[in-house]
Tab-separated table of C-alpha atoms in Angstrom:
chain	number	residue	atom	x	y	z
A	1088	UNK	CA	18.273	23.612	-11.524
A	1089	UNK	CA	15.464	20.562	-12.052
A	1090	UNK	CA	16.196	19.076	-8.903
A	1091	UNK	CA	13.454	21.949	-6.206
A	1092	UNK	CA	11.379	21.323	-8.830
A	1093	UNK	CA	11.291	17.167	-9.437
A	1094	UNK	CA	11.418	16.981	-5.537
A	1095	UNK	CA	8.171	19.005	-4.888
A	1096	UNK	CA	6.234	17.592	-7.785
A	1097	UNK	CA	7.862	13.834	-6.056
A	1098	UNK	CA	6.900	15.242	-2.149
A	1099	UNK	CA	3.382	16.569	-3.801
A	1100	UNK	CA	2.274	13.350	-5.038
A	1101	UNK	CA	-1.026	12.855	-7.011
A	1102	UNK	CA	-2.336	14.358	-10.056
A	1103	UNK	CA	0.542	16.177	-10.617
A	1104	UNK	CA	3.268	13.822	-10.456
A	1105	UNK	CA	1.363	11.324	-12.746
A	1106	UNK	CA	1.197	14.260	-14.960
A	1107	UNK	CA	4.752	14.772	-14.577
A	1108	UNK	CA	5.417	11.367	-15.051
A	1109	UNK	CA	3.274	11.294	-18.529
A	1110	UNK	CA	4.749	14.711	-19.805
A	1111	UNK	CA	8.117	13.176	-19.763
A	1112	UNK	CA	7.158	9.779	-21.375
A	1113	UNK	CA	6.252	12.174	-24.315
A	1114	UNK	CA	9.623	13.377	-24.192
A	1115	UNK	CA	11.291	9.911	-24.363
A	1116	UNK	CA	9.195	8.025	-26.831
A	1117	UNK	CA	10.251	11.510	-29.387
A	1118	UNK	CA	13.603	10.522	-28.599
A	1119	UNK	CA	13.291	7.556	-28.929
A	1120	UNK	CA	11.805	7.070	-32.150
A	1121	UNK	CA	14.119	10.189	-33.666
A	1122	UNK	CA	17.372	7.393	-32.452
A	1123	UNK	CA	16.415	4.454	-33.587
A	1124	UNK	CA	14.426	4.673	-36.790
A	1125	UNK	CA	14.638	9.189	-37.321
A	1126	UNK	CA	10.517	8.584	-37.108
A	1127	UNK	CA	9.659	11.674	-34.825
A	1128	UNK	CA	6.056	12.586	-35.295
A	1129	UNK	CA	5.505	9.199	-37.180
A	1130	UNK	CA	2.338	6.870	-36.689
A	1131	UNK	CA	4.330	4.806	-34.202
A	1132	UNK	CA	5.067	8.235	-32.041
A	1133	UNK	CA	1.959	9.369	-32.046
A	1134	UNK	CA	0.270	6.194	-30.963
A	1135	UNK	CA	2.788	5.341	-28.301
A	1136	UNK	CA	2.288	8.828	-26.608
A	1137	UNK	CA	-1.409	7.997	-26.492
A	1138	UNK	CA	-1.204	4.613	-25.403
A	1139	UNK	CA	1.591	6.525	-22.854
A	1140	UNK	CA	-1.032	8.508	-21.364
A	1141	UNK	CA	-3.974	6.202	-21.191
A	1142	UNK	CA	-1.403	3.675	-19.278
A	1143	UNK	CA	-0.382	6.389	-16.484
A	1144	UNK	CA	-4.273	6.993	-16.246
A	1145	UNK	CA	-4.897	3.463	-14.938
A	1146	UNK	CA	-1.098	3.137	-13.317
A	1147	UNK	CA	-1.753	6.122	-11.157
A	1148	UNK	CA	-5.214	4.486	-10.333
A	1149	UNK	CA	-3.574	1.624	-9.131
A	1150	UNK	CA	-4.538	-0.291	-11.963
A	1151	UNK	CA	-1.407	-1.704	-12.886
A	1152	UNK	CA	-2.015	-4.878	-14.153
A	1153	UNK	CA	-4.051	-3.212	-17.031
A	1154	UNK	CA	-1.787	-0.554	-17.468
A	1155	UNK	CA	0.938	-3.265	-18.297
A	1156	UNK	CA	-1.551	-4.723	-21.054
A	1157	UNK	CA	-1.913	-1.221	-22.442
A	1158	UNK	CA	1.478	-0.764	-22.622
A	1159	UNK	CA	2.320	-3.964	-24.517
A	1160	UNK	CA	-0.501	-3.996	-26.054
A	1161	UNK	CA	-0.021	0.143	-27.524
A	1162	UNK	CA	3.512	-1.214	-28.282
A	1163	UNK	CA	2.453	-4.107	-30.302
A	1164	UNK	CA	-0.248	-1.691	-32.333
A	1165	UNK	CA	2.308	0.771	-32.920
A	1166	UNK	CA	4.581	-1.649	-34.868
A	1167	UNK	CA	1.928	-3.071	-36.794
A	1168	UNK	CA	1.118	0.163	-37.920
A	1169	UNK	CA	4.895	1.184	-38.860
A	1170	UNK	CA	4.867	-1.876	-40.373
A	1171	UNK	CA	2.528	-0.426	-43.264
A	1172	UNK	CA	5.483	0.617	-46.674
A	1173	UNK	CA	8.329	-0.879	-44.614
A	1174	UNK	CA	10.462	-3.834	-43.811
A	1175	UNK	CA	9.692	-5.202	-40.697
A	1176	UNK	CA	10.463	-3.153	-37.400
A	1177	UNK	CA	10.164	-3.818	-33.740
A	1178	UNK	CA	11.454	-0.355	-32.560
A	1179	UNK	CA	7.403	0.891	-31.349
A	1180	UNK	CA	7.367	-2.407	-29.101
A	1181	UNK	CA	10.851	-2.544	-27.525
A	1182	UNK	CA	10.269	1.367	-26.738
A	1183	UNK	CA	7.342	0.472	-24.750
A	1184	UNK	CA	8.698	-1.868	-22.592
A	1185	UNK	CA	11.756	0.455	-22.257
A	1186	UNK	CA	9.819	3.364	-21.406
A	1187	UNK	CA	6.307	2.793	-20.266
A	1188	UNK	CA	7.286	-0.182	-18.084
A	1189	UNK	CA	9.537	1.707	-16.015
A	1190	UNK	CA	6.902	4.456	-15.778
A	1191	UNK	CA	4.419	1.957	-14.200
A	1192	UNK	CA	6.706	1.388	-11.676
A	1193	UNK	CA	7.513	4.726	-10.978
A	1194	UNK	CA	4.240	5.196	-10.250
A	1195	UNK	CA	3.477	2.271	-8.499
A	1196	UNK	CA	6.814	3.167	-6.036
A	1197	UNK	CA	5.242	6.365	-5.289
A	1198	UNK	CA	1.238	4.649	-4.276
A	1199	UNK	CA	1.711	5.241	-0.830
A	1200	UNK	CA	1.176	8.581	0.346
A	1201	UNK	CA	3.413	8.036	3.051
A	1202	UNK	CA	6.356	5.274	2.422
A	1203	UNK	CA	5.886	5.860	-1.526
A	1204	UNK	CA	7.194	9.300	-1.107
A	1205	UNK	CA	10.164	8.509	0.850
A	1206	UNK	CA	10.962	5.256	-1.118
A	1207	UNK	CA	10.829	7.671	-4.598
A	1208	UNK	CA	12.969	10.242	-2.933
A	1209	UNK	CA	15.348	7.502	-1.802
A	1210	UNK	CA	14.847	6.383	-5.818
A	1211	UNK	CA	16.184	10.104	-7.269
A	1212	UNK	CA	18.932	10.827	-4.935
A	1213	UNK	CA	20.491	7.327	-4.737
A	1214	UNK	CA	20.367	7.499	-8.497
A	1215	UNK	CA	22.054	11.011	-8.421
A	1216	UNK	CA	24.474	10.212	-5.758
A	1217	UNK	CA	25.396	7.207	-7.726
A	1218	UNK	CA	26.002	9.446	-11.295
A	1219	UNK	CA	27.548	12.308	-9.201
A	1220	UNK	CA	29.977	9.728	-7.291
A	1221	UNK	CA	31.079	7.896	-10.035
A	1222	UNK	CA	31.830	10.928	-12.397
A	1223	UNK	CA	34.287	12.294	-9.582
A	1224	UNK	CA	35.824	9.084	-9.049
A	1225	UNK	CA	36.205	8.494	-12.607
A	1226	UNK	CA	37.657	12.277	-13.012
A	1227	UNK	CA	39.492	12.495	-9.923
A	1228	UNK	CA	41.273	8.869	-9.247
A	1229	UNK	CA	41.269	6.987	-12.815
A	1230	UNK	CA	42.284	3.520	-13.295
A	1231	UNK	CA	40.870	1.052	-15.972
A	1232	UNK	CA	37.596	1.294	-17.694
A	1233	UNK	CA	34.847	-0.368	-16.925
A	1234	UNK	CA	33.305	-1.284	-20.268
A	1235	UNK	CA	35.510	0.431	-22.931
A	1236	UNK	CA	33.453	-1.210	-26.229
A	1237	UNK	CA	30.113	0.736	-24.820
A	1238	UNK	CA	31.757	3.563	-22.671
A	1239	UNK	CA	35.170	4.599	-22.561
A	1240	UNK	CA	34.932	7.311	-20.004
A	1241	UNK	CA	33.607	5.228	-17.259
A	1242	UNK	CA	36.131	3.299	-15.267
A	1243	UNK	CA	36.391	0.588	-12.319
A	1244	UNK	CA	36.960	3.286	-9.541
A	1245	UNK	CA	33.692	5.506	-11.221
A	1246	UNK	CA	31.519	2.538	-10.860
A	1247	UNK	CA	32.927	1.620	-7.343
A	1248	UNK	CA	32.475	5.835	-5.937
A	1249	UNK	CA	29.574	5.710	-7.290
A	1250	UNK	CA	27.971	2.600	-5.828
A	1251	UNK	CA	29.325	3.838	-2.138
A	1252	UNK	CA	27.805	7.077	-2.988
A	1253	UNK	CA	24.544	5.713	-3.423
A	1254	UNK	CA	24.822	3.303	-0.614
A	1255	UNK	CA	25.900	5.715	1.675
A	1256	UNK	CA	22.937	8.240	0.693
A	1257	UNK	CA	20.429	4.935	0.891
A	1258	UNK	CA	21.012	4.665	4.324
A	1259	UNK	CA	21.067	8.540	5.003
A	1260	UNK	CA	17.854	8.970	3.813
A	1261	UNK	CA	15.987	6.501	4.545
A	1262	UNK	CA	16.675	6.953	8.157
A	1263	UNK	CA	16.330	10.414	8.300
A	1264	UNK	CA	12.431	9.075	6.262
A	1265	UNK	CA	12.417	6.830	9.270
A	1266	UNK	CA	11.565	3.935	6.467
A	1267	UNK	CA	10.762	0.529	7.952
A	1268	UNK	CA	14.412	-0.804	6.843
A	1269	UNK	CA	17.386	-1.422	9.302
A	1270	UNK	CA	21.009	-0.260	8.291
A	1271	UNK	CA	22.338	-2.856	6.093
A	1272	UNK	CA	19.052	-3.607	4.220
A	1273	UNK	CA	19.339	0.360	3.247
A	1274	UNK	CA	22.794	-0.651	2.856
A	1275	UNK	CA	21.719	-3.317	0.242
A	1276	UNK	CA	18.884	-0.896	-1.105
A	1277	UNK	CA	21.666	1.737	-1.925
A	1278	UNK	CA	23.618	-0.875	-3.676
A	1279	UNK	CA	21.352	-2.961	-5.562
A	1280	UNK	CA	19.602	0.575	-7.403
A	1281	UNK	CA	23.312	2.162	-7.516
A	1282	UNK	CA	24.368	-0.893	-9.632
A	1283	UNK	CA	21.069	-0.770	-11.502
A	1284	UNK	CA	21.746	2.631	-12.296
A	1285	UNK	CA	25.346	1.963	-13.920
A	1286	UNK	CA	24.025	-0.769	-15.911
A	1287	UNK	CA	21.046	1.304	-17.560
A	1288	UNK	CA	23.688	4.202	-18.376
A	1289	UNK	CA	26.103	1.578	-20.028
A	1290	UNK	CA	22.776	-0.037	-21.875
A	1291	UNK	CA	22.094	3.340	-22.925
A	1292	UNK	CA	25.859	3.781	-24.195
A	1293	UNK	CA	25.412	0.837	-25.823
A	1294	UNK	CA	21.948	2.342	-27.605
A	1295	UNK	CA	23.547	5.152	-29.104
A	1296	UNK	CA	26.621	3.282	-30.392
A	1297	UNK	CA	24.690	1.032	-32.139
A	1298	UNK	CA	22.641	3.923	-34.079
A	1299	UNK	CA	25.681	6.341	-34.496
A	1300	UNK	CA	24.492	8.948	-31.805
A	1301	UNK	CA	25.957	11.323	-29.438
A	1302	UNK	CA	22.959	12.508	-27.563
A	1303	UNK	CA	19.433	11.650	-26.973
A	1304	UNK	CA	18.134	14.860	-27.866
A	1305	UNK	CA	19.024	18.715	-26.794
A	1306	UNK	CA	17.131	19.346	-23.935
A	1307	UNK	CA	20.164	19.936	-21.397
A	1308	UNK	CA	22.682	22.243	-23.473
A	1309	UNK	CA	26.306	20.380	-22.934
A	1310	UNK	CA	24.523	17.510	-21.314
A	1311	UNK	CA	22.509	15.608	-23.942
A	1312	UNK	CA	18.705	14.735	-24.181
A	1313	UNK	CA	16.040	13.993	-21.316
A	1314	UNK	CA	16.453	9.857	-22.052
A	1315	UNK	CA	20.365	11.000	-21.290
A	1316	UNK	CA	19.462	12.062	-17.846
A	1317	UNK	CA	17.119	9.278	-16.838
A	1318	UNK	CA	18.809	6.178	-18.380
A	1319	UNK	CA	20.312	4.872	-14.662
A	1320	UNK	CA	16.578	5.936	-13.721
A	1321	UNK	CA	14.619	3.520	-16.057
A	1322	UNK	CA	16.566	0.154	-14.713
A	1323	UNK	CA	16.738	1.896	-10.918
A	1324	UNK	CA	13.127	2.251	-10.818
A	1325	UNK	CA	12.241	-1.392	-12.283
A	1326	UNK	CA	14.867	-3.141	-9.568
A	1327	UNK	CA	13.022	-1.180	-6.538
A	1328	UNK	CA	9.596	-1.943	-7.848
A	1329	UNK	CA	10.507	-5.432	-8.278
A	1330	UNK	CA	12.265	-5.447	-4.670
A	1331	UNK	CA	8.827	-4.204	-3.797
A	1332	UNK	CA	6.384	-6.644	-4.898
A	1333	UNK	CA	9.018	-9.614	-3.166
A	1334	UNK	CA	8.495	-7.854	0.135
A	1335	UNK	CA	4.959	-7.414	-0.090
A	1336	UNK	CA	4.567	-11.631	-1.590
């Protein structure tokens, strides 16, 4: 039912998908800091959502460099601060680059009013194709799991649908985007964000074992919490920023 909606705010660009983009990050760091340390509406929350929004200010101004340093920087203030009555916690600082790094380069994907919308619409659907091929994989053909001490749902044959899934819709789209890309680098593309994708949703697993959690949050009834949905998404959008900056070196 999201999906019309995150692909026009994506297509539209601008103001309003930084605005997206920082309305979200709100989201995540509450979930975040309810997981690991129940400190919702804490000192550490509240400065990471402002250091959140004055980051995506200068990332959607292409300052990104500087939005990186207010990141860290917001991260490392928030801990002092929780630091204040408590033993020592890192939770504010590893949040930030969890979160608000992969924001930045969500952002900085989507720059170009032309390639940046077809690369971030490549971004969402290879990540979806990716989640949707491996669950009916997984459900449909079985065999042994892929990582049973973090996830013992997911299996061998998921992970395998799901990357040919999301190479398969890599090269789809981006030639029907006409992106400057032949085949097999699409090919490649596809791959190298559908494997991204399974490793944040097993890091995520992994998250939630460790602090005796089902769900992220409530948000999506029967489905878990906002960081639930956008766990592949945070690694996915860090690899194809990162495969960005080597093509443009």
């Amino acid at each position: 039912m999201l999906m019309p909606f995150a692909m026009a705010i994506v297509y539209w660009g601008g103001r309003p998908y930084s605005a997206a983009i920082a309305f979200v990050l709100i989201i995540l760091i509450f979930e975040w800091a309810r997981i690991v340390d129940r400190a919702e509406f804490s000192r550490g929350f509240y400065t990471l959502s402002v250091t959140a929004i004055a980051m995506v200010y200068f990332a959607a101004g292409g300052s990104y460099l500087t939005a990186t340093g207010i990141a860290l920087g917001g991260g490392a203030l928030a801990t002092l601060l929780e630091l204040r009555g408590k033993p020592f916690v890192s939770w504010p600082f590893v949040g930030a680059v969890y979160l608000l790094l992969p924001a930045i380069a969500a952002l900085y994907i989507r720059h170009d009013p032309e390639e940046g919308r077809a690369l971030t619409l490549l971004l969402f659907f290879v990540v979806w194709a990716t989640d949707s091929g491996a669950y009916l994989a997984g459900t449909f053909i079985g065999g042994p799991k892929l990582c049973p001490a973090l996830s013992p749902r997911k299996t061998w044959t998921g992970a395998i649908g799901g990357v040919l899934c999301g190479g398969a819709v890599a090269v789809a789209l981006g030639i029907l985007t006409a992106l400057p890309f032949g085949p097999l680098a699409l090919l490649a593309l596809g791959i190298a964000l559908s494997i991204s994708t399974i490793i944040g949703d097993l890091g995520e697993s992994a998250l939630k074992r460790a602090y005796g959690v089902k769900d992220t949050g409530g948000a999506f009834p029967g489905h878990g919490g906002v960081l639930d949905r956008l766990d592949g998404f945070i690694v996915a959008a860090l690899t194809l920023a990162f495969i960005m900056v080597l093509r443009q070196s």
